[in-house]
mmCIF file of N, CA and C and ligand atoms in Angstrom:
data_model
loop_
_atom_site.group_PDB
_atom_site.id
_atom_site.type_symbol
_atom_site.label_atom_id
_atom_site.label_comp_id
_atom_site.label_asym_id
_atom_site.label_seq_id
_atom_site.Cartn_x
_atom_site.Cartn_y
_atom_site.Cartn_z
ATOM 1 N N MET A 1 94.996 133.900 80.153
ATOM 2 C CA MET A 1 93.773 133.420 80.974
ATOM 3 C C MET A 1 94.080 132.845 82.034
ATOM 4 N N TYR A 2 95.097 131.975 82.228
ATOM 5 C CA TYR A 2 95.295 131.445 83.517
ATOM 6 C C TYR A 2 96.662 132.117 84.272
ATOM 7 N N SER A 3 96.544 132.214 85.404
ATOM 8 C CA SER A 3 97.682 132.888 86.264
ATOM 9 C C SER A 3 98.779 132.001 86.173
ATOM 10 N N GLU A 4 100.016 132.455 86.506
ATOM 11 C CA GLU A 4 101.380 131.625 86.523
ATOM 12 C C GLU A 4 101.052 130.705 87.476
ATOM 13 N N LYS A 5 100.282 130.717 88.788
ATOM 14 C CA LYS A 5 100.222 129.729 89.607
ATOM 15 C C LYS A 5 99.643 128.595 89.110
ATOM 16 N N VAL A 6 98.322 128.800 88.508
ATOM 17 C CA VAL A 6 97.640 127.720 87.866
ATOM 18 C C VAL A 6 98.492 126.847 86.819
ATOM 19 N N MET A 7 99.262 127.504 86.201
ATOM 20 C CA MET A 7 100.059 127.166 85.044
ATOM 21 C C MET A 7 101.205 126.193 85.778
ATOM 22 N N ASP A 8 101.785 126.738 86.640
ATOM 23 C CA ASP A 8 102.684 125.907 87.344
ATOM 24 C C ASP A 8 102.160 124.556 88.197
ATOM 25 N N HIS A 9 101.061 124.875 88.864
ATOM 26 C CA HIS A 9 100.355 123.559 89.362
ATOM 27 C C HIS A 9 100.026 122.457 88.269
ATOM 28 N N PHE A 10 99.644 123.104 87.238
ATOM 29 C CA PHE A 10 99.136 122.255 86.093
ATOM 30 C C PHE A 10 100.384 121.639 85.458
ATOM 31 N N MET A 11 101.497 122.180 85.333
ATOM 32 C CA MET A 11 102.662 121.714 84.674
ATOM 33 C C MET A 11 103.608 120.798 85.733
ATOM 34 N N ASN A 12 103.463 121.226 86.928
ATOM 35 C CA ASN A 12 104.196 120.496 87.925
ATOM 36 C C ASN A 12 103.660 120.014 89.078
ATOM 37 N N PRO A 13 102.454 119.308 88.891
ATOM 38 C CA PRO A 13 101.507 119.075 90.186
ATOM 39 C C PRO A 13 102.144 118.363 91.237
ATOM 40 N N ARG A 14 101.684 118.980 92.356
ATOM 41 C CA ARG A 14 102.399 118.221 93.754
ATOM 42 C C ARG A 14 101.432 117.195 94.150
ATOM 43 N N ASN A 15 102.368 116.209 94.723
ATOM 44 C CA ASN A 15 101.488 115.086 95.506
ATOM 45 C C ASN A 15 100.521 114.357 94.646
ATOM 46 N N VAL A 16 101.063 113.797 93.238
ATOM 47 C CA VAL A 16 100.362 113.144 92.317
ATOM 48 C C VAL A 16 100.573 111.569 92.671
ATOM 49 N N GLY A 17 99.349 110.819 92.693
ATOM 50 C CA GLY A 17 99.606 109.401 92.519
ATOM 51 C C GLY A 17 98.572 108.854 93.654
ATOM 52 N N GLU A 18 98.832 107.324 93.685
ATOM 53 C CA GLU A 18 97.870 106.766 94.611
ATOM 54 C C GLU A 18 98.670 106.487 95.783
ATOM 55 N N MET A 19 97.787 106.654 97.029
ATOM 56 C CA MET A 19 98.331 106.307 98.191
ATOM 57 C C MET A 19 97.931 105.081 98.782
ATOM 58 N N LYS A 20 98.669 104.090 98.740
ATOM 59 C CA LYS A 20 98.228 102.702 99.003
ATOM 60 C C LYS A 20 97.892 102.709 100.529
ATOM 61 N N ASP A 21 98.500 103.348 101.463
ATOM 62 C CA ASP A 21 97.913 102.904 103.029
ATOM 63 C C ASP A 21 96.947 104.153 103.368
ATOM 64 N N ALA A 22 96.348 104.799 102.546
ATOM 65 C CA ALA A 22 95.471 105.971 102.921
ATOM 66 C C ALA A 22 94.485 105.592 104.009
ATOM 67 N N ASP A 23 94.046 106.590 104.820
ATOM 68 C CA ASP A 23 93.235 106.352 105.931
ATOM 69 C C ASP A 23 91.735 106.800 105.367
ATOM 70 N N GLY A 24 91.618 107.616 104.127
ATOM 71 C CA GLY A 24 90.478 108.058 103.963
ATOM 72 C C GLY A 24 90.759 108.295 102.124
ATOM 73 N N VAL A 25 89.694 108.047 101.507
ATOM 74 C CA VAL A 25 89.727 108.204 100.054
ATOM 75 C C VAL A 25 88.397 108.844 99.761
ATOM 76 N N GLY A 26 88.496 109.749 98.873
ATOM 77 C CA GLY A 26 87.134 110.465 98.270
ATOM 78 C C GLY A 26 87.289 110.547 96.716
ATOM 79 N N GLU A 27 86.338 110.174 96.169
ATOM 80 C CA GLU A 27 86.215 110.239 94.791
ATOM 81 C C GLU A 27 85.154 111.107 94.350
ATOM 82 N N VAL A 28 85.224 112.031 93.504
ATOM 83 C CA VAL A 28 83.915 112.691 92.860
ATOM 84 C C VAL A 28 84.294 113.140 91.369
ATOM 85 N N GLY A 29 83.041 113.261 90.828
ATOM 86 C CA GLY A 29 82.980 113.447 89.479
ATOM 87 C C GLY A 29 82.066 114.449 89.034
ATOM 88 N N ASN A 30 82.562 115.164 87.819
ATOM 89 C CA ASN A 30 81.730 116.099 87.486
ATOM 90 C C ASN A 30 80.780 115.641 86.202
ATOM 91 N N PRO A 31 79.436 115.474 86.400
ATOM 92 C CA PRO A 31 78.771 114.867 85.465
ATOM 93 C C PRO A 31 78.682 115.512 84.229
ATOM 94 N N THR A 32 78.849 116.822 84.151
ATOM 95 C CA THR A 32 78.776 117.935 82.967
ATOM 96 C C THR A 32 79.800 117.399 82.144
ATOM 97 N N CYS A 33 81.317 117.522 82.547
ATOM 98 C CA CYS A 33 82.335 117.542 81.627
ATOM 99 C C CYS A 33 82.828 116.101 81.872
ATOM 100 N N GLY A 34 82.557 115.342 82.937
ATOM 101 C CA GLY A 34 82.923 113.865 82.961
ATOM 102 C C GLY A 34 84.413 113.734 83.576
ATOM 103 N N ASP A 35 84.975 114.932 84.193
ATOM 104 C CA ASP A 35 86.071 114.711 84.855
ATOM 105 C C ASP A 35 86.092 113.882 86.400
ATOM 106 N N LEU A 36 86.989 113.496 86.710
ATOM 107 C CA LEU A 36 87.035 112.509 87.926
ATOM 108 C C LEU A 36 88.257 112.926 88.713
ATOM 109 N N MET A 37 88.210 112.913 90.034
ATOM 110 C CA MET A 37 89.087 113.329 90.934
ATOM 111 C C MET A 37 89.114 112.415 92.146
ATOM 112 N N LYS A 38 90.034 111.939 92.574
ATOM 113 C CA LYS A 38 90.152 111.074 93.755
ATOM 114 C C LYS A 38 91.397 111.688 94.898
ATOM 115 N N ILE A 39 91.077 111.778 95.947
ATOM 116 C CA ILE A 39 91.944 112.340 96.869
ATOM 117 C C ILE A 39 92.069 111.398 98.159
ATOM 118 N N TYR A 40 93.438 111.215 98.372
ATOM 119 C CA TYR A 40 93.644 110.301 99.441
ATOM 120 C C TYR A 40 94.393 111.076 100.679
ATOM 121 N N ILE A 41 93.813 110.712 101.900
ATOM 122 C CA ILE A 41 94.412 111.412 102.885
ATOM 123 C C ILE A 41 95.103 110.428 104.178
ATOM 124 N N LYS A 42 96.088 110.894 104.732
ATOM 125 C CA LYS A 42 96.739 110.205 105.812
ATOM 126 C C LYS A 42 96.251 111.089 107.158
ATOM 127 N N VAL A 43 96.113 110.339 108.128
ATOM 128 C CA VAL A 43 95.673 111.084 109.340
ATOM 129 C C VAL A 43 96.457 110.577 110.490
ATOM 130 N N GLU A 44 97.029 111.497 111.341
ATOM 131 C CA GLU A 44 97.569 111.089 112.626
ATOM 132 C C GLU A 44 97.180 112.036 113.575
ATOM 133 N N ASN A 45 96.604 111.729 114.764
ATOM 134 C CA ASN A 45 96.091 112.487 115.694
ATOM 135 C C ASN A 45 95.219 113.655 115.461
ATOM 136 N N GLY A 46 94.553 113.396 114.482
ATOM 137 C CA GLY A 46 93.472 114.525 114.109
ATOM 138 C C GLY A 46 94.240 115.683 112.927
ATOM 139 N N ILE A 47 95.446 115.340 112.632
ATOM 140 C CA ILE A 47 96.018 116.237 111.654
ATOM 141 C C ILE A 47 96.358 115.374 110.242
ATOM 142 N N ILE A 48 96.053 115.876 109.202
ATOM 143 C CA ILE A 48 96.146 115.524 107.929
ATOM 144 C C ILE A 48 97.884 115.573 107.683
ATOM 145 N N THR A 49 98.600 114.555 107.682
ATOM 146 C CA THR A 49 99.975 114.461 107.469
ATOM 147 C C THR A 49 100.229 114.181 105.999
ATOM 148 N N ASN A 50 99.512 113.644 105.210
ATOM 149 C CA ASN A 50 99.728 113.478 103.852
ATOM 150 C C ASN A 50 98.333 113.600 102.952
ATOM 151 N N VAL A 51 98.554 113.968 101.741
ATOM 152 C CA VAL A 51 97.514 114.186 100.771
ATOM 153 C C VAL A 51 98.124 113.790 99.476
ATOM 154 N N MET A 52 97.531 113.072 98.796
ATOM 155 C CA MET A 52 97.634 112.687 97.434
ATOM 156 C C MET A 52 96.399 112.522 96.531
ATOM 157 N N PHE A 53 96.614 112.732 95.109
ATOM 158 C CA PHE A 53 95.443 112.990 94.313
ATOM 159 C C PHE A 53 95.947 112.395 92.833
ATOM 160 N N GLN A 54 94.792 111.760 92.468
ATOM 161 C CA GLN A 54 94.771 111.319 91.006
ATOM 162 C C GLN A 54 93.640 112.134 90.352
ATOM 163 N N THR A 55 93.745 112.853 89.274
ATOM 164 C CA THR A 55 92.761 113.499 88.529
ATOM 165 C C THR A 55 92.711 113.104 87.143
ATOM 166 N N PHE A 56 91.688 112.862 86.540
ATOM 167 C CA PHE A 56 91.367 112.534 85.064
ATOM 168 C C PHE A 56 90.408 113.814 84.820
ATOM 169 N N GLY A 57 91.309 114.793 84.339
ATOM 170 C CA GLY A 57 90.320 116.069 84.118
ATOM 171 C C GLY A 57 91.269 117.176 83.423
ATOM 172 N N CYS A 58 90.429 118.315 83.397
ATOM 173 C CA CYS A 58 91.209 119.455 82.456
ATOM 174 C C CYS A 58 92.306 120.084 83.266
ATOM 175 N N GLY A 59 92.932 120.902 82.708
ATOM 176 C CA GLY A 59 94.153 121.661 83.554
ATOM 177 C C GLY A 59 93.861 122.393 84.726
ATOM 178 N N ALA A 60 92.750 122.847 84.696
ATOM 179 C CA ALA A 60 92.091 123.599 86.013
ATOM 180 C C ALA A 60 91.870 122.630 87.108
ATOM 181 N N ALA A 61 91.378 121.561 86.860
ATOM 182 C CA ALA A 61 91.009 120.379 87.664
ATOM 183 C C ALA A 61 92.265 119.817 88.311
ATOM 184 N N ILE A 62 93.306 119.621 87.357
ATOM 185 C CA ILE A 62 94.641 119.245 87.948
ATOM 186 C C ILE A 62 95.376 120.269 88.913
ATOM 187 N N ALA A 63 95.358 121.584 88.334
ATOM 188 C CA ALA A 63 95.928 122.609 89.299
ATOM 189 C C ALA A 63 95.196 122.675 90.442
ATOM 190 N N THR A 64 94.085 122.757 90.578
ATOM 191 C CA THR A 64 93.204 122.726 91.950
ATOM 192 C C THR A 64 93.326 121.578 92.721
ATOM 193 N N SER A 65 93.286 120.338 92.071
ATOM 194 C CA SER A 65 93.714 119.255 93.076
ATOM 195 C C SER A 65 95.188 119.504 93.685
ATOM 196 N N SER A 66 96.041 119.762 92.784
ATOM 197 C CA SER A 66 97.452 120.007 93.427
ATOM 198 C C SER A 66 97.266 121.056 94.494
ATOM 199 N N MET A 67 96.680 122.167 94.248
ATOM 200 C CA MET A 67 96.672 123.244 95.324
ATOM 201 C C MET A 67 96.022 122.593 96.739
ATOM 202 N N ILE A 68 94.918 121.957 96.402
ATOM 203 C CA ILE A 68 94.214 121.477 97.928
ATOM 204 C C ILE A 68 95.051 120.334 98.385
ATOM 205 N N THR A 69 95.913 119.666 97.810
ATOM 206 C CA THR A 69 96.724 118.792 98.538
ATOM 207 C C THR A 69 97.682 119.615 99.375
ATOM 208 N N GLU A 70 98.081 120.687 98.933
ATOM 209 C CA GLU A 70 99.054 121.522 99.675
ATOM 210 C C GLU A 70 98.473 122.458 100.861
ATOM 211 N N LEU A 71 97.160 122.780 100.502
ATOM 212 C CA LEU A 71 96.470 123.452 101.594
ATOM 213 C C LEU A 71 96.025 122.479 102.597
ATOM 214 N N ALA A 72 95.579 121.578 102.402
ATOM 215 C CA ALA A 72 95.171 120.400 103.389
ATOM 216 C C ALA A 72 96.293 119.796 104.453
ATOM 217 N N LYS A 73 97.442 119.686 103.587
ATOM 218 C CA LYS A 73 98.350 119.115 104.396
ATOM 219 C C LYS A 73 98.777 119.794 105.792
ATOM 220 N N GLY A 74 98.810 119.276 106.909
ATOM 221 C CA GLY A 74 99.287 120.064 108.258
ATOM 222 C C GLY A 74 98.203 120.605 108.789
ATOM 223 N N LYS A 75 96.721 120.489 108.292
ATOM 224 C CA LYS A 75 95.572 121.154 108.840
ATOM 225 C C LYS A 75 94.912 119.869 109.713
ATOM 226 N N THR A 76 94.258 120.373 110.513
ATOM 227 C CA THR A 76 93.398 119.439 111.413
ATOM 228 C C THR A 76 92.200 119.122 110.469
ATOM 229 N N ILE A 77 91.747 118.307 110.970
ATOM 230 C CA ILE A 77 90.619 117.612 109.982
ATOM 231 C C ILE A 77 89.275 118.785 109.873
ATOM 232 N N ASP A 78 88.961 119.384 111.099
ATOM 233 C CA ASP A 78 88.111 120.446 111.131
ATOM 234 C C ASP A 78 88.397 121.604 110.241
ATOM 235 N N GLU A 79 89.773 122.147 110.288
ATOM 236 C CA GLU A 79 90.028 123.084 109.426
ATOM 237 C C GLU A 79 90.029 122.687 108.066
ATOM 238 N N ALA A 80 90.527 121.327 107.794
ATOM 239 C CA ALA A 80 90.467 121.020 106.158
ATOM 240 C C ALA A 80 88.952 120.841 105.810
ATOM 241 N N LEU A 81 88.200 120.715 106.490
ATOM 242 C CA LEU A 81 86.716 120.668 106.185
ATOM 243 C C LEU A 81 86.047 122.132 105.764
ATOM 244 N N LYS A 82 86.946 123.162 106.280
ATOM 245 C CA LYS A 82 86.397 124.417 105.932
ATOM 246 C C LYS A 82 87.029 124.890 104.739
ATOM 247 N N LEU A 83 87.906 124.242 104.126
ATOM 248 C CA LEU A 83 88.611 124.557 102.787
ATOM 249 C C LEU A 83 87.274 124.718 101.883
ATOM 250 N N THR A 84 87.250 125.726 101.101
ATOM 251 C CA THR A 84 86.408 125.921 100.056
ATOM 252 C C THR A 84 87.009 125.995 98.641
ATOM 253 N N ARG A 85 86.125 125.924 97.573
ATOM 254 C CA ARG A 85 86.496 126.297 96.086
ATOM 255 C C ARG A 85 87.235 127.489 96.233
ATOM 256 N N ASP A 86 86.766 128.680 97.081
ATOM 257 C CA ASP A 86 87.163 130.173 96.783
ATOM 258 C C ASP A 86 88.576 130.091 97.319
ATOM 259 N N ASP A 87 88.749 129.225 98.313
ATOM 260 C CA ASP A 87 90.219 129.375 98.935
ATOM 261 C C ASP A 87 91.212 128.676 98.278
ATOM 262 N N VAL A 88 90.665 127.501 97.190
ATOM 263 C CA VAL A 88 91.620 126.927 96.360
ATOM 264 C C VAL A 88 91.769 128.007 95.210
ATOM 265 N N ALA A 89 90.916 128.700 94.672
ATOM 266 C CA ALA A 89 91.132 129.644 93.647
ATOM 267 C C ALA A 89 91.716 130.810 93.954
ATOM 268 N N GLU A 90 91.516 131.188 95.202
ATOM 269 C CA GLU A 90 92.555 132.479 95.611
ATOM 270 C C GLU A 90 93.884 132.014 95.756
ATOM 271 N N GLU A 91 94.210 130.925 96.164
ATOM 272 C CA GLU A 91 95.651 130.537 96.514
ATOM 273 C C GLU A 91 96.259 130.462 94.918
ATOM 274 N N LEU A 92 95.278 130.052 94.033
ATOM 275 C CA LEU A 92 95.878 129.967 92.590
ATOM 276 C C LEU A 92 96.099 131.283 91.976
ATOM 277 N N ASP A 93 95.514 132.390 92.636
ATOM 278 C CA ASP A 93 95.661 133.642 92.127
ATOM 279 C C ASP A 93 94.628 133.852 91.080
ATOM 280 N N GLY A 94 93.350 133.056 91.428
ATOM 281 C CA GLY A 94 92.175 133.233 90.353
ATOM 282 C C GLY A 94 92.286 132.211 89.567
ATOM 283 N N LEU A 95 90.902 132.160 89.259
ATOM 284 C CA LEU A 95 90.659 131.026 87.960
ATOM 285 C C LEU A 95 89.533 131.761 87.067
ATOM 286 N N PRO A 96 89.594 131.592 85.706
ATOM 287 C CA PRO A 96 88.607 132.204 84.836
ATOM 288 C C PRO A 96 87.321 131.652 85.483
ATOM 289 N N PRO A 97 86.025 132.589 85.206
ATOM 290 C CA PRO A 97 84.899 132.143 85.754
ATOM 291 C C PRO A 97 84.438 131.020 85.233
ATOM 292 N N ILE A 98 84.583 130.547 83.902
ATOM 293 C CA ILE A 98 84.129 129.434 83.368
ATOM 294 C C ILE A 98 84.858 128.136 84.003
ATOM 295 N N LYS A 99 85.986 128.338 84.714
ATOM 296 C CA LYS A 99 86.682 127.114 85.226
ATOM 297 C C LYS A 99 86.491 127.134 86.634
ATOM 298 N N MET A 100 85.769 127.946 87.321
ATOM 299 C CA MET A 100 85.365 127.970 88.997
ATOM 300 C C MET A 100 84.895 126.550 89.232
ATOM 301 N N HIS A 101 84.099 126.093 88.318
ATOM 302 C CA HIS A 101 83.387 124.807 88.779
ATOM 303 C C HIS A 101 84.371 123.572 88.983
ATOM 304 N N CYS A 102 85.583 123.846 88.174
ATOM 305 C CA CYS A 102 86.643 122.748 88.288
ATOM 306 C C CYS A 102 87.078 122.815 89.815
ATOM 307 N N SER A 103 87.229 123.789 90.342
ATOM 308 C CA SER A 103 87.564 123.842 91.775
ATOM 309 C C SER A 103 86.710 123.207 92.829
ATOM 310 N N ASN A 104 85.514 123.242 92.260
ATOM 311 C CA ASN A 104 84.543 122.684 93.342
ATOM 312 C C ASN A 104 84.664 121.003 93.618
ATOM 313 N N LEU A 105 85.375 120.278 92.491
ATOM 314 C CA LEU A 105 85.779 119.072 92.461
ATOM 315 C C LEU A 105 86.844 119.077 93.533
ATOM 316 N N SER A 106 87.769 119.737 93.581
ATOM 317 C CA SER A 106 88.884 119.478 94.845
ATOM 318 C C SER A 106 88.392 119.804 96.220
ATOM 319 N N ALA A 107 87.561 120.559 96.267
ATOM 320 C CA ALA A 107 86.911 120.799 97.772
ATOM 321 C C ALA A 107 86.005 119.524 98.120
ATOM 322 N N ASP A 108 85.345 119.321 96.917
ATOM 323 C CA ASP A 108 84.374 118.211 97.179
ATOM 324 C C ASP A 108 84.963 116.730 97.378
ATOM 325 N N ALA A 109 86.284 116.473 96.815
ATOM 326 C CA ALA A 109 86.921 115.290 96.776
ATOM 327 C C ALA A 109 87.649 115.240 98.294
ATOM 328 N N LEU A 110 88.155 116.289 98.506
ATOM 329 C CA LEU A 110 88.829 116.355 99.901
ATOM 330 C C LEU A 110 87.827 116.123 101.081
ATOM 331 N N ARG A 111 86.455 116.555 101.187
ATOM 332 C CA ARG A 111 85.598 116.340 102.059
ATOM 333 C C ARG A 111 85.144 115.011 102.148
ATOM 334 N N ALA A 112 84.988 114.352 100.837
ATOM 335 C CA ALA A 112 84.717 112.990 100.778
ATOM 336 C C ALA A 112 85.797 112.042 101.101
ATOM 337 N N ALA A 113 86.845 112.465 101.224
ATOM 338 C CA ALA A 113 87.836 111.806 101.727
ATOM 339 C C ALA A 113 88.109 111.683 103.182
ATOM 340 N N ILE A 114 87.596 112.890 103.792
ATOM 341 C CA ILE A 114 87.615 113.086 105.263
ATOM 342 C C ILE A 114 86.333 112.443 105.657
ATOM 343 N N GLU A 115 85.216 112.388 104.991
ATOM 344 C CA GLU A 115 84.168 111.492 105.401
ATOM 345 C C GLU A 115 84.264 110.273 105.413
ATOM 346 N N ASP A 116 85.107 109.650 104.434
ATOM 347 C CA ASP A 116 85.365 108.253 104.511
ATOM 348 C C ASP A 116 86.394 107.879 105.634
ATOM 349 N N TYR A 117 87.369 108.819 105.898
ATOM 350 C CA TYR A 117 87.864 108.459 107.301
ATOM 351 C C TYR A 117 87.149 108.580 108.367
ATOM 352 N N ARG A 118 86.247 109.400 108.448
ATOM 353 C CA ARG A 118 85.372 109.385 109.685
ATOM 354 C C ARG A 118 84.412 108.247 110.066
ATOM 355 N N LYS A 119 83.972 107.695 108.677
ATOM 356 C CA LYS A 119 83.296 106.462 108.658
ATOM 357 C C LYS A 119 84.143 105.285 109.121
ATOM 358 N N LYS A 120 85.517 105.205 108.797
ATOM 359 C CA LYS A 120 86.317 104.073 109.088
ATOM 360 C C LYS A 120 86.603 104.391 110.626
ATOM 361 N N ASN A 121 86.623 105.497 110.961
ATOM 362 C CA ASN A 121 87.228 105.740 112.399
ATOM 363 C C ASN A 121 86.108 106.710 113.254
ATOM 364 N N PRO A 122 85.018 105.857 113.597
ATOM 365 C CA PRO A 122 83.967 106.814 114.395
ATOM 366 C C PRO A 122 84.404 107.415 115.503
ATOM 367 N N GLY A 123 84.049 108.357 115.577
ATOM 368 C CA GLY A 123 84.354 109.216 117.122
ATOM 369 C C GLY A 123 85.707 110.083 116.763
ATOM 370 N N LYS A 124 86.232 110.137 115.533
ATOM 371 C CA LYS A 124 87.467 110.950 115.455
ATOM 372 C C LYS A 124 86.997 111.955 114.494
HETATM 373 FE FE1 FES B 1 85.726 119.448 84.016
HETATM 374 FE FE2 FES B 1 87.328 121.334 84.675
HETATM 375 S S1 FES B 1 86.216 121.099 82.858
HETATM 376 S S2 FES B 1 86.741 119.634 85.990
#
């Protein structure tokens, strides 16, 4: 049912944990399943230099959070804002259709972290 990449990111999630000196933090929840995801970003000169996450959720939510941290790292803010749930699912070699909503959380949490950064740093 799950691709090897999904299983890998679920079993060995990248960039897990709290970032104490984050420049932006985004937290989103899925009201249907109750899962929660928090994404932290560090930004230098408009580039996302570090991304970390904490997810209380299903295996697909953990795998998609892990993947989005990898995808967003090194991107400009504008490039990162363009990442969609489909990009995340594609990089994971697909998700079962009933699990696609889980990847929404990761794209939404990243966007929320960027919005938080922009709120704290107007004009950037
Ligand atoms: Fe809730 Fe996957 S079942 S995010």
